[in-house]
């Protein structure tokens, strides 16, 4: 008898990673439930930096302009001396957008606003998270997962083809599967609080006591709100008074100023920094994304971004397998994303050490534009070449449609499909295929490279093709002589 499933995918955890996956599955027509054990959405600013690569992801998901509207740029760093004077330093290295990289600066959006925009997008697609619904048990077999849920209506048993744990660093899913989470505690404890505060301007990120953990405190105006975020290292095993009066006293102690007044506190947390990585991202029909798979210090603004990109990598693969693609496609999720987490853990830990010594400037290393999968089993290239390569992030480029309208290459990618671009080729060389949008660039094609940006950026020769995955990475680069290899490739990754 054919197994009965309530949904294709059960997503446990409705933070940024779970919401990204839900949006991607929704636009692909995959059935799912998105559950969240907390009764209300997260209300803190915690992951407030959206890096350039994540901005590209959010553009594809249809929410970047909304995030730009509710957020803002990072303010200048204002570093105070003991005598009350200060110097202003640019927090990020400024670089103008380029044709290949349209987003060059991190965007500041408090996490609760980012997730609010994501929930609104998910609602447009016909879905909502189920808050107050907790996963309390899970069993799996060769065909699917049986999950026990406790919610407002009591306990229920749900059968799903796949379970995705997006439930944070203390993941129930990871614990239930007994997946190891090795790493280390970094010996740094910190507080973070979102507050209404007077006494400081909103044109700078105010930093006091840099390099001195006993006096260090940073106070950042949160774009899109009237709030400030307070961050400070704190001693281990010390209770913190998170009341408005308690935080006012802490600021007076650390800044030496009596004019800083906290009027109210909307969210606060004390936490110990860790760097940990799950032993595996997949066990049978269960997968881990985001903080459930890796945790690291907040330095460099990598956490939310890495989590979002985990889910973005997984979404198209999970949808393809649900629709009939080979199950082994899901193994490439861990193959590609776990090495990224290893790198991010190293980077954020290094930046934590630099921050403790007063060095705060950030550059391209945090933008995540250079992340790629050149060693992936999904990277196909015939022959070896210069220019873009299989596994690279597919760059943008300004082009023009044959009807005369201005376009960007990113416009061609937007949506849940694969994109096949041929340069100076005959369009009838490749058969039309479901889920693949084909464009020919050049004379007689539907895309005109009138400024030459596409050819310069992609480096394609006449007769070459580039196949771009649904997550904006290059799956294959090949000549017209190897067109049959692409047919074989697509059979591996599509139903």
Coordinates of C-alpha atoms in Angstrom, one line a residue:
X1 CA 0.0 0.0 0.0
X2 CA 1.3 3.4 -0.9
X3 CA 2.5 5.4 2.1
X4 CA 0.3 8.4 3.1
X5 CA 2.0 11.7 3.9
X6 CA 0.3 14.8 5.4
X7 CA 3.1 17.0 3.8
X8 CA 6.2 16.6 1.8
X9 CA 8.4 18.5 4.3
X10 CA 8.0 19.3 8.0
X11 CA 10.2 22.3 8.9
X12 CA 10.9 22.7 12.6
X13 CA 11.8 26.3 13.5
X14 CA 10.5 29.5 12.0
X15 CA 13.5 31.7 12.2
X16 CA 15.4 33.1 9.2
X17 CA 16.6 29.7 8.0
X18 CA 13.1 28.0 8.3
X19 CA 11.4 31.0 6.7
X20 CA 13.9 31.0 3.8
X21 CA 13.3 27.3 3.2
X22 CA 9.5 27.7 3.5
X23 CA 9.4 30.6 0.9
X24 CA 11.5 28.6 -1.5
X25 CA 9.4 25.4 -1.2
X26 CA 6.2 27.5 -1.4
X27 CA 7.1 29.0 -4.7
X28 CA 8.0 25.5 -6.0
X29 CA 4.6 24.0 -5.1
X30 CA 6.0 21.7 -2.4
X31 CA 3.6 20.9 0.5
X32 CA 5.0 21.6 4.0
X33 CA 4.3 22.7 7.5
X34 CA 6.5 25.3 9.2
X35 CA 6.2 24.9 13.0
X36 CA 7.7 27.1 15.8
X37 CA 7.5 26.1 19.5
X38 CA 7.5 29.7 20.7
X39 CA 4.1 31.3 20.9
X40 CA 5.2 34.6 19.3
X41 CA 7.7 35.4 16.6
X42 CA 11.2 36.4 17.8
X43 CA 11.3 40.0 18.9
X44 CA 15.0 40.8 19.1
X45 CA 17.5 42.5 16.8
X46 CA 20.2 39.8 17.1
X47 CA 21.2 39.1 13.5
X48 CA 21.0 42.6 12.1
X49 CA 23.5 42.5 9.2
X50 CA 22.5 41.3 5.8
X51 CA 25.6 40.7 3.7
X52 CA 25.8 41.4 -0.1
X53 CA 25.4 37.7 -1.1
X54 CA 22.3 37.4 1.1
X55 CA 20.9 40.5 -0.5
X56 CA 21.2 38.7 -3.9
X57 CA 19.3 35.7 -2.3
X58 CA 16.6 38.0 -1.0
X59 CA 16.3 39.7 -4.4
X60 CA 15.5 36.3 -5.9
X61 CA 13.0 35.6 -3.2
X62 CA 11.2 38.9 -3.9
X63 CA 11.9 40.7 -0.6
X64 CA 15.1 42.8 -1.1
X65 CA 13.4 46.1 -1.9
X66 CA 11.2 45.7 1.2
X67 CA 14.2 45.0 3.4
X68 CA 16.0 48.1 1.9
X69 CA 12.9 50.1 2.7
X70 CA 12.7 49.1 6.4
X71 CA 16.5 49.0 7.0
X72 CA 19.5 51.2 6.4
X73 CA 23.2 51.4 6.0
X74 CA 25.7 50.7 8.8
X75 CA 26.5 54.0 10.6
X76 CA 30.0 55.3 11.2
X77 CA 32.0 53.8 14.1
X78 CA 32.5 56.4 16.8
X79 CA 35.3 55.3 19.2
X80 CA 35.5 57.3 22.4
X81 CA 38.6 58.1 24.3
X82 CA 38.8 58.2 28.1
X83 CA 38.7 62.0 28.0
X84 CA 35.4 62.0 26.1
X85 CA 36.8 62.9 22.7
X86 CA 36.3 60.5 19.9
X87 CA 37.3 59.6 16.4
X88 CA 35.0 58.4 13.6
X89 CA 36.0 55.3 11.5
X90 CA 34.1 53.7 8.7
X91 CA 33.0 50.3 9.9
X92 CA 33.0 48.8 6.4
X93 CA 35.3 49.3 3.5
X94 CA 33.3 51.3 1.0
X95 CA 33.2 50.1 -2.6
X96 CA 30.9 51.2 -5.4
X97 CA 28.6 48.6 -7.0
X98 CA 30.0 47.0 -10.2
X99 CA 28.1 45.4 -13.1
X100 CA 29.0 41.9 -11.7
X101 CA 28.4 42.7 -8.1
X102 CA 25.4 45.1 -7.6
X103 CA 25.5 45.0 -3.8
X104 CA 28.7 45.9 -2.0
X105 CA 27.7 47.1 1.4
X106 CA 26.1 45.2 4.3
X107 CA 22.5 46.2 5.0
X108 CA 21.4 46.8 8.6
X109 CA 17.9 45.4 9.4
X110 CA 17.1 44.2 12.9
X111 CA 16.3 40.4 12.8
X112 CA 12.7 40.8 14.0
X113 CA 12.1 43.1 11.0
X114 CA 13.8 40.8 8.6
X115 CA 11.7 37.9 9.7
X116 CA 8.5 40.0 9.7
X117 CA 9.2 40.8 6.0
X118 CA 9.8 37.1 5.3
X119 CA 6.6 36.1 7.0
X120 CA 4.7 38.6 4.9
X121 CA 6.2 37.1 1.8
X122 CA 5.3 33.6 2.9
X123 CA 1.7 34.7 3.5
X124 CA 1.6 36.1 -0.1
X125 CA 2.5 32.5 -1.2
X126 CA -0.4 31.1 0.9
X127 CA 1.4 30.0 4.1
X128 CA 2.0 31.0 7.7
X129 CA 4.2 29.6 10.5
X130 CA 2.4 27.6 13.2
X131 CA 3.5 29.3 16.4
X132 CA 3.0 27.4 19.7
X133 CA 3.6 24.1 17.9
X134 CA 6.4 22.0 19.3
X135 CA 8.1 18.9 18.0
X136 CA 8.4 16.4 20.9
X137 CA 9.3 13.2 19.1
X138 CA 10.6 11.9 15.8
X139 CA 11.0 8.5 14.2
X140 CA 12.1 7.8 10.6
X141 CA 12.1 4.9 8.2
X142 CA 13.1 4.3 4.6
X143 CA 10.1 6.3 3.2
X144 CA 9.6 9.1 5.6
X145 CA 9.4 10.6 9.1
X146 CA 6.8 10.4 11.8
X147 CA 6.7 13.4 14.0
X148 CA 4.9 14.0 17.3
X149 CA 3.7 17.5 17.7
X150 CA 2.2 19.3 20.7
X151 CA 0.2 22.5 19.9
X152 CA -2.9 24.5 20.8
X153 CA -5.2 21.6 19.9
X154 CA -3.2 19.0 21.8
X155 CA -0.9 16.2 20.6
X156 CA -0.9 14.9 17.0
X157 CA 1.2 12.6 14.9
X158 CA 2.3 13.9 11.5
X159 CA 3.7 11.8 8.6
X160 CA 6.1 13.7 6.3
X161 CA 8.6 12.6 3.6
X162 CA 11.3 14.8 5.0
X163 CA 12.0 16.7 8.3
X164 CA 14.3 19.8 8.4
X165 CA 15.6 20.9 11.7
X166 CA 15.9 24.7 11.6
X167 CA 15.5 24.9 15.4
X168 CA 18.6 26.7 16.5
X169 CA 21.8 25.9 18.4
X170 CA 19.9 23.8 21.0
X171 CA 18.2 21.9 18.2
X172 CA 15.7 19.3 19.4
X173 CA 16.0 17.6 16.0
X174 CA 19.8 17.3 16.3
X175 CA 19.6 15.9 19.8
X176 CA 16.8 13.5 18.9
X177 CA 19.0 12.0 16.1
X178 CA 22.0 12.0 18.4
X179 CA 24.1 13.9 15.9
X180 CA 27.3 15.1 17.5
X181 CA 27.9 18.9 17.8
X182 CA 31.7 19.1 18.7
X183 CA 33.5 22.4 19.1
X184 CA 34.5 24.7 22.0
X185 CA 33.3 27.4 24.3
X186 CA 35.3 30.5 23.6
X187 CA 35.4 31.9 27.1
X188 CA 33.5 35.0 26.2
X189 CA 30.1 35.9 27.6
X190 CA 28.2 38.9 26.4
X191 CA 24.9 40.8 26.8
X192 CA 22.7 42.2 24.1
X193 CA 19.7 44.4 24.6
X194 CA 17.3 46.5 22.5
X195 CA 16.4 49.7 24.3
X196 CA 14.9 53.1 24.0
X197 CA 17.7 55.4 25.1
X198 CA 18.5 59.1 25.3
X199 CA 21.9 60.9 25.4
X200 CA 23.4 59.7 22.1
X201 CA 22.9 60.6 18.5
X202 CA 21.7 58.1 15.9
X203 CA 24.4 59.0 13.3
X204 CA 27.0 56.6 14.7
X205 CA 27.7 53.3 16.3
X206 CA 29.1 54.5 19.7
X207 CA 31.9 52.4 21.2
X208 CA 33.5 52.9 24.6
X209 CA 36.4 51.2 26.4
X210 CA 37.6 49.4 23.3
X211 CA 40.2 46.7 24.1
X212 CA 39.2 46.6 27.8
X213 CA 36.7 43.9 28.5
X214 CA 35.8 45.4 31.9
X215 CA 34.7 48.7 30.4
X216 CA 33.8 47.8 26.8
X217 CA 30.3 48.6 25.5
X218 CA 28.9 49.3 22.1
X219 CA 25.6 51.1 21.5
X220 CA 24.2 50.9 18.0
X221 CA 21.2 52.8 16.6
X222 CA 19.0 50.1 14.9
X223 CA 17.9 51.1 11.4
X224 CA 14.2 51.2 10.9
X225 CA 13.4 51.7 14.5
X226 CA 13.8 54.2 17.4
X227 CA 15.8 51.6 19.3
X228 CA 19.5 51.2 20.2
X229 CA 21.2 47.9 20.6
X230 CA 23.6 47.6 23.6
X231 CA 26.3 45.0 23.4
X232 CA 29.0 44.3 26.0
X233 CA 31.2 41.5 27.3
X234 CA 30.2 40.4 30.8
X235 CA 31.9 38.2 33.4
X236 CA 30.9 34.5 33.5
X237 CA 28.3 33.4 36.1
X238 CA 27.2 37.0 37.0
X239 CA 23.5 37.8 37.0
X240 CA 22.7 40.8 34.9
X241 CA 20.0 43.3 35.7
X242 CA 18.3 43.9 32.4
X243 CA 15.8 46.4 33.7
X244 CA 16.0 50.0 32.4
X245 CA 17.5 51.1 35.6
X246 CA 20.1 48.2 35.6
X247 CA 21.2 49.0 32.1
X248 CA 21.4 52.7 32.8
X249 CA 23.7 51.9 35.7
X250 CA 25.9 49.6 33.5
X251 CA 26.2 52.3 30.9
X252 CA 27.3 54.9 33.5
X253 CA 29.9 52.5 34.9
X254 CA 31.4 51.7 31.5
X255 CA 31.2 55.1 29.7
X256 CA 31.7 57.4 32.7
X257 CA 28.7 59.4 31.5
X258 CA 25.7 60.3 33.6
X259 CA 23.6 61.6 30.7
X260 CA 22.8 58.2 29.1
X261 CA 19.4 57.0 30.2
X262 CA 17.7 53.8 29.2
X263 CA 13.9 54.3 29.3
X264 CA 12.7 50.9 28.3
X265 CA 13.9 47.5 27.2
X266 CA 12.1 45.6 24.4
X267 CA 14.4 42.5 24.3
X268 CA 17.6 41.3 26.0
X269 CA 19.8 38.2 26.3
X270 CA 23.0 37.0 27.9
X271 CA 24.9 34.3 26.1
X272 CA 28.2 32.5 26.0
X273 CA 30.0 32.4 22.7
X274 CA 30.6 29.0 21.1
X275 CA 32.0 27.6 17.9
X276 CA 30.5 24.3 17.1
X277 CA 29.7 22.2 14.0
X278 CA 27.4 19.2 13.5
X279 CA 29.1 16.0 12.6
X280 CA 26.6 15.6 9.7
X281 CA 23.9 17.7 8.1
X282 CA 21.8 14.7 6.9
X283 CA 20.8 11.5 8.6
X284 CA 18.3 9.5 6.5
X285 CA 15.3 11.6 5.9
X286 CA 16.2 14.4 8.3
X287 CA 18.4 17.4 7.5
X288 CA 19.8 20.3 9.6
X289 CA 20.1 23.9 8.5
X290 CA 21.3 27.1 10.2
X291 CA 22.2 27.2 13.8
X292 CA 21.1 23.7 14.3
X293 CA 24.1 22.7 12.1
X294 CA 26.6 25.3 13.2
X295 CA 27.1 28.1 15.8
X296 CA 29.8 30.7 16.0
X297 CA 30.5 34.2 17.5
X298 CA 28.4 37.1 16.1
X299 CA 31.5 38.9 14.9
X300 CA 31.5 39.6 11.2
X301 CA 27.7 39.3 10.9
X302 CA 27.9 35.8 9.4
X303 CA 25.3 33.8 11.4
X304 CA 21.9 34.8 9.9
X305 CA 23.5 35.0 6.4
X306 CA 25.0 31.5 6.6
X307 CA 21.7 30.1 7.8
X308 CA 19.8 31.8 5.0
X309 CA 22.2 30.4 2.4
X310 CA 22.0 26.9 3.9
X311 CA 18.3 26.9 3.4
X312 CA 18.6 28.5 -0.1
X313 CA 21.1 25.7 -1.1
X314 CA 18.8 23.0 0.3
X315 CA 15.5 24.3 -1.0
X316 CA 15.8 23.5 -4.7
X317 CA 17.5 20.2 -4.0
X318 CA 14.8 19.1 -1.6
X319 CA 12.0 20.2 -4.0
X320 CA 13.7 18.3 -6.9
X321 CA 13.9 15.1 -4.8
X322 CA 10.3 15.3 -3.7
X323 CA 9.4 15.7 -7.4
X324 CA 11.4 12.6 -8.4
X325 CA 15.1 13.5 -8.7
X326 CA 17.6 11.0 -7.4
X327 CA 17.8 10.9 -3.6
X328 CA 21.6 11.4 -3.8
X329 CA 21.2 15.0 -4.8
X330 CA 20.5 15.8 -1.2
X331 CA 24.0 14.6 -0.2
X332 CA 25.4 17.5 -2.1
X333 CA 23.8 19.9 0.5
X334 CA 26.3 18.8 3.2
X335 CA 29.0 18.4 0.6
X336 CA 28.7 22.0 -0.3
X337 CA 27.6 23.8 2.8
X338 CA 29.5 22.1 5.6
X339 CA 32.9 23.4 4.3
X340 CA 31.4 26.9 4.2
X341 CA 30.5 26.6 7.9
X342 CA 34.0 25.4 8.7
X343 CA 35.3 28.6 7.0
X344 CA 32.8 30.8 8.7
X345 CA 33.6 29.4 12.2
X346 CA 37.3 30.2 11.5
X347 CA 36.6 33.7 10.3
X348 CA 34.1 34.7 13.0
X349 CA 36.5 33.4 15.7
X350 CA 39.4 35.3 14.2
X351 CA 37.3 38.5 14.1
X352 CA 36.3 38.0 17.7
X353 CA 40.0 38.0 18.7
X354 CA 40.6 41.1 16.6
X355 CA 37.6 42.8 18.2
X356 CA 38.9 42.1 21.7
X357 CA 42.0 44.0 20.7
X358 CA 40.0 47.0 19.3
X359 CA 40.2 46.1 15.6
X360 CA 36.7 46.3 14.1
X361 CA 37.0 47.2 10.4
X362 CA 35.4 44.7 8.1
X363 CA 36.0 44.1 4.4
X364 CA 35.2 41.8 1.6
X365 CA 35.9 38.7 3.7
X366 CA 32.5 39.1 5.4
X367 CA 30.4 39.8 2.2
X368 CA 30.1 36.1 1.3
X369 CA 30.4 36.9 -2.4
X370 CA 33.4 34.7 -2.9
X371 CA 31.7 31.6 -1.5
X372 CA 31.6 28.9 -4.2
X373 CA 31.5 25.1 -4.7
X374 CA 34.3 24.4 -7.2
X375 CA 34.9 21.0 -5.7
X376 CA 31.3 20.0 -5.7
X377 CA 30.2 16.9 -7.5
X378 CA 27.6 19.2 -9.2
X379 CA 30.3 21.3 -10.8
X380 CA 30.7 20.2 -14.5
X381 CA 33.1 21.9 -16.9
X382 CA 34.1 21.0 -20.5
X383 CA 36.8 22.0 -21.2
X384 CA 39.0 23.7 -18.5
X385 CA 38.9 27.4 -19.2
X386 CA 39.5 31.0 -17.9
X387 CA 36.6 33.2 -16.9
X388 CA 33.7 32.0 -14.8
X389 CA 33.9 28.3 -13.8
X390 CA 31.6 25.7 -12.6
X391 CA 30.9 26.1 -8.9
X392 CA 31.3 29.9 -8.9
X393 CA 28.7 32.4 -7.9
X394 CA 27.0 33.4 -11.2
X395 CA 27.7 37.2 -11.6
X396 CA 25.3 39.9 -12.6
X397 CA 25.7 41.9 -15.8
X398 CA 23.6 44.7 -17.5
X399 CA 22.2 43.5 -20.8
X400 CA 19.2 44.4 -23.0
X401 CA 16.3 42.3 -24.2
X402 CA 15.7 41.8 -27.9
X403 CA 12.7 44.1 -27.6
X404 CA 14.9 46.9 -26.4
X405 CA 14.2 46.8 -22.6
X406 CA 17.0 47.2 -20.1
X407 CA 17.7 43.9 -18.2
X408 CA 20.1 42.4 -15.8
X409 CA 21.3 38.9 -15.9
X410 CA 19.9 38.5 -12.4
X411 CA 16.5 39.2 -13.9
X412 CA 16.9 36.1 -16.0
X413 CA 17.8 34.0 -12.9
X414 CA 14.9 35.2 -10.7
X415 CA 12.6 32.4 -9.9
X416 CA 12.8 28.6 -9.1
X417 CA 14.1 27.5 -12.4
X418 CA 17.5 26.6 -13.9
X419 CA 18.9 29.1 -16.5
X420 CA 20.8 28.1 -19.6
X421 CA 22.7 30.9 -21.3
X422 CA 24.3 30.4 -24.7
X423 CA 26.8 32.9 -26.1
X424 CA 26.6 33.3 -29.9
X425 CA 24.9 30.0 -30.4
X426 CA 22.0 28.6 -32.3
X427 CA 19.0 28.3 -30.0
X428 CA 17.9 25.0 -31.5
X429 CA 21.0 23.1 -30.3
X430 CA 19.3 22.4 -27.0
X431 CA 15.8 21.0 -26.6
X432 CA 13.3 22.8 -24.4
X433 CA 13.1 21.2 -21.0
X434 CA 10.7 21.7 -18.0
X435 CA 12.3 23.8 -15.3
X436 CA 15.0 25.2 -17.5
X437 CA 14.8 28.7 -19.0
X438 CA 17.1 29.1 -22.0
X439 CA 18.4 32.4 -23.4
X440 CA 20.8 33.0 -26.2
X441 CA 23.1 36.1 -25.9
X442 CA 24.3 37.9 -29.0
X443 CA 23.2 38.7 -32.5
X444 CA 19.9 37.0 -33.3
X445 CA 19.5 36.1 -29.6
X446 CA 16.8 37.2 -27.2
X447 CA 19.4 38.9 -25.0
X448 CA 21.7 41.6 -26.4
X449 CA 25.1 42.3 -24.8
X450 CA 25.2 45.8 -26.2
X451 CA 27.8 47.1 -23.7
X452 CA 29.9 44.0 -23.7
X453 CA 29.6 43.5 -20.0
X454 CA 28.3 39.9 -20.2
X455 CA 31.2 38.7 -22.4
X456 CA 33.8 40.5 -20.2
X457 CA 32.3 39.2 -16.9
X458 CA 31.6 35.6 -18.0
X459 CA 34.5 35.2 -20.4
X460 CA 32.5 32.9 -22.8
X461 CA 33.7 32.3 -26.3
X462 CA 31.4 32.0 -29.2
X463 CA 29.5 28.7 -29.0
X464 CA 29.9 28.3 -25.2
X465 CA 27.1 27.8 -22.7
X466 CA 26.7 28.3 -19.0
X467 CA 24.1 26.5 -16.9
X468 CA 23.1 28.3 -13.7
X469 CA 21.5 26.5 -10.8
X470 CA 18.3 27.7 -9.1
X471 CA 20.5 29.1 -6.2
X472 CA 22.5 31.3 -8.5
X473 CA 25.7 29.2 -8.7
X474 CA 27.2 27.9 -12.0
X475 CA 26.5 24.2 -12.4
X476 CA 28.2 23.7 -15.8
X477 CA 30.2 25.5 -18.4
X478 CA 30.6 23.8 -21.7
X479 CA 31.0 24.1 -25.5
X480 CA 28.4 23.2 -28.0
X481 CA 30.4 20.1 -28.8
X482 CA 29.6 18.8 -25.3
X483 CA 25.8 19.5 -25.3
X484 CA 25.0 15.8 -24.6
X485 CA 26.9 16.0 -21.3
X486 CA 24.5 18.7 -20.1
X487 CA 21.5 16.4 -20.9
X488 CA 23.1 13.8 -18.6
X489 CA 23.8 16.4 -16.0
X490 CA 20.2 17.6 -15.9
X491 CA 18.9 14.1 -15.4
X492 CA 21.0 13.9 -12.2
X493 CA 19.4 17.0 -10.7
X494 CA 15.9 17.0 -12.1
X495 CA 13.0 14.6 -12.0

